[in-house]
Tab-separated table of C-alpha atoms in Angstrom:
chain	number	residue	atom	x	y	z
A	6	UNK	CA	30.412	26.015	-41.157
A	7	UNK	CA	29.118	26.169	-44.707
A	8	UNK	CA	25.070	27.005	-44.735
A	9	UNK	CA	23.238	26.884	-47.822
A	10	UNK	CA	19.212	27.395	-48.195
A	11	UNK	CA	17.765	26.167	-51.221
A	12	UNK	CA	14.975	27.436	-53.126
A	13	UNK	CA	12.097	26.962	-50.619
A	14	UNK	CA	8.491	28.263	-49.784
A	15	UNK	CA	10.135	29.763	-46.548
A	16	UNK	CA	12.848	32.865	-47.522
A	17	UNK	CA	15.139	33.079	-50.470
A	18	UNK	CA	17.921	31.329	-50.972
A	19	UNK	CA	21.362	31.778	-49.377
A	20	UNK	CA	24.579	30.240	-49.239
A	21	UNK	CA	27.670	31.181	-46.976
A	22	UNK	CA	30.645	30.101	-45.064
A	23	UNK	CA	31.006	30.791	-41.310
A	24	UNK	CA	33.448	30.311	-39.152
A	25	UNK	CA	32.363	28.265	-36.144
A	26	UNK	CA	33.608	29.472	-32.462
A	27	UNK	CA	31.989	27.410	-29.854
A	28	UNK	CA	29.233	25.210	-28.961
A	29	UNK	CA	25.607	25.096	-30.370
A	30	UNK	CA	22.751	26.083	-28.496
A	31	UNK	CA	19.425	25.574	-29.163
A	32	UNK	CA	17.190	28.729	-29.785
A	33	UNK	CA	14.194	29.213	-28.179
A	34	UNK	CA	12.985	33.016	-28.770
A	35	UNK	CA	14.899	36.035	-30.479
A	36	UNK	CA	14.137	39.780	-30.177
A	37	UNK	CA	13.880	41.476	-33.511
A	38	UNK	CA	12.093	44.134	-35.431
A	39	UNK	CA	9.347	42.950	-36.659
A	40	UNK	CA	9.013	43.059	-40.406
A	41	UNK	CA	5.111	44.569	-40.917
A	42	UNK	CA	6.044	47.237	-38.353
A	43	UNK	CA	8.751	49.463	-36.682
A	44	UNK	CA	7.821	47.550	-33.049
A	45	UNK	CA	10.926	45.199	-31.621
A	46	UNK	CA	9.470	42.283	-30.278
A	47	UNK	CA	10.250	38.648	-29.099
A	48	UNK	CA	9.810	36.122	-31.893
A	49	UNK	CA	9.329	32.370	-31.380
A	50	UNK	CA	11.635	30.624	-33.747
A	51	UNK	CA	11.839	27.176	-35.623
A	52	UNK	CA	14.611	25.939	-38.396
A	53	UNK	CA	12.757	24.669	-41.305
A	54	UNK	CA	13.624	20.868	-42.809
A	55	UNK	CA	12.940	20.139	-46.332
A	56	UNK	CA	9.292	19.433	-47.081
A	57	UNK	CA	8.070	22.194	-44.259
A	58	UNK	CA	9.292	20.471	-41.444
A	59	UNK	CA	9.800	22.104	-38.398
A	60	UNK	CA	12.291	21.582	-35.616
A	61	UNK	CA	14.479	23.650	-33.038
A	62	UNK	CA	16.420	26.533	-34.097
A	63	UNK	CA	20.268	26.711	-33.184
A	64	UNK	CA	22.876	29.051	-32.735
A	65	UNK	CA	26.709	29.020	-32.503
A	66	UNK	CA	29.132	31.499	-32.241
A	67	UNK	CA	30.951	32.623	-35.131
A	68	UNK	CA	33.848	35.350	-35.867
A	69	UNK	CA	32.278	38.287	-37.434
A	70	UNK	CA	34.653	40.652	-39.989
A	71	UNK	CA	33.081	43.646	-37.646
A	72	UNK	CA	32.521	43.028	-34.083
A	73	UNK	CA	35.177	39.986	-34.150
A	74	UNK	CA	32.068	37.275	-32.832
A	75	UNK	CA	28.489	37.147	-33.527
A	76	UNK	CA	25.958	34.538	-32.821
A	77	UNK	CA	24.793	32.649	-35.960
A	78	UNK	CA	21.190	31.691	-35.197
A	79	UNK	CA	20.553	29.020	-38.312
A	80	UNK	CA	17.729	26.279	-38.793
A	81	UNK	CA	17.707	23.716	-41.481
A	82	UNK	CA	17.811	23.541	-45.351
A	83	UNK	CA	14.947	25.807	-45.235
A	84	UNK	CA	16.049	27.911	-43.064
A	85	UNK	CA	14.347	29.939	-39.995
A	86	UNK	CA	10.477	30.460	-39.336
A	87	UNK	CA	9.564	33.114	-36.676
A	88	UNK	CA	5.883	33.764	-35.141
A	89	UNK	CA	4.703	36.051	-32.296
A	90	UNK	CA	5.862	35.356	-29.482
A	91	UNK	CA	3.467	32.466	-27.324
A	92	UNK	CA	1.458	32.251	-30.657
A	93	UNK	CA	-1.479	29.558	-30.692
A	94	UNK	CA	-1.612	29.629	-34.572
A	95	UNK	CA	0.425	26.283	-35.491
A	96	UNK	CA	3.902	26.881	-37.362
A	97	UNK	CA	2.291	27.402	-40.824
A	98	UNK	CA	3.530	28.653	-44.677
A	99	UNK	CA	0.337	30.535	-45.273
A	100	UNK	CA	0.144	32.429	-41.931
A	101	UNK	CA	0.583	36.336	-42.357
A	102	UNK	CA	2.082	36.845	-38.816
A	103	UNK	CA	4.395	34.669	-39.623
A	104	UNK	CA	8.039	34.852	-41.740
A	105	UNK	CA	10.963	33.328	-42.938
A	106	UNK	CA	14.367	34.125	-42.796
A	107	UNK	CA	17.533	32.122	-44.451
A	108	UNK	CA	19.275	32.826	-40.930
A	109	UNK	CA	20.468	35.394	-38.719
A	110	UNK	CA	23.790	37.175	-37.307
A	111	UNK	CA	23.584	38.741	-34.183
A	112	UNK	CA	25.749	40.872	-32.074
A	113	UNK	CA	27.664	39.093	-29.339
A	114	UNK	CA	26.030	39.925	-26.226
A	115	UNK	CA	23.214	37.398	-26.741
A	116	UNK	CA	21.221	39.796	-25.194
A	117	UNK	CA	18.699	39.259	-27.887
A	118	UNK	CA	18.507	34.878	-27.752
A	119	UNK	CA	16.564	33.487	-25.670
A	120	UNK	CA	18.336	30.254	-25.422
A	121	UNK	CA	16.643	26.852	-24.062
C-alpha cells in the first residue's frame, strides 16, 4: 500500500510504502496521547479528502520491521483529523481541540481502535 499526503491545511506531508496484511476496517475511535497534554484519551477520528472533506477513517494490518504487524490507521489524501472524544464542535480546520495527523501505526493488539 503506497500512502502519500500532500501539502494540506491538515498535517504535513508524508509519503510511504506499507505492506498490506489483511482486511480494512473502518475506524471509529483511537486511544492516544493527546498532543496539548500528557493525558491518554479516546479520540474520534475522520480521514480527510482533498478540499477538507471528511469521511471514515480506516485501518489495515500491515507488517511492521519491529513488532512483525501493526495496524495502519490511514484516512484520505489529507490524511487523519482527531477531536475529543463525543465532541459537539463540527469536524473543523480552525478548531484548537482538534489535530491532524498524516496517519498512524499502532501496535498489534488493537487494543487501542475502536473499530465500527
Amino acid at each position: 500500500m503506497y500512502l502519500m499526503i500532500e501539502e494540506n491545511p491538515n498535517c504535513a506531508p508524508d509519503e510511504r510504502v506499507f505492506s498490506g496484511t489483511g482486511e480494512k476496517k473502518i475506524v471509529r475511535k483511537l486511544l492516544l496521547n493527546s498532543p496539548h497534554s500528557q493525558q491518554t484519551l479516546w479520540w474520534d477520528v475522520a480521514g480527510v479528502e482533498e478540499g477538507g472533506v471528511f469521511q471514515e477513517a480506516m485501518a489495515q494490518r500491515v507488517d511492521d520491521s519491529s513488532d512483525g504487524t501493526a495496524w495502519l490507521v490511514y484516512g484520505g489524501p489529507w490524511g487523519l483529523r482527531l477531536k475529543p472524544e463525543n465532541s459537539q464542535i463540527p469536524w473543523s480546520f480552525n478548531d484548537q481541540s482538534q489535530w491532524g495527523v498524516p496517519f498512524l501505526v499502532l501496535d498489534s493488539s488493537a487494543s487501542t481502535i475502536q473499530f465500527k
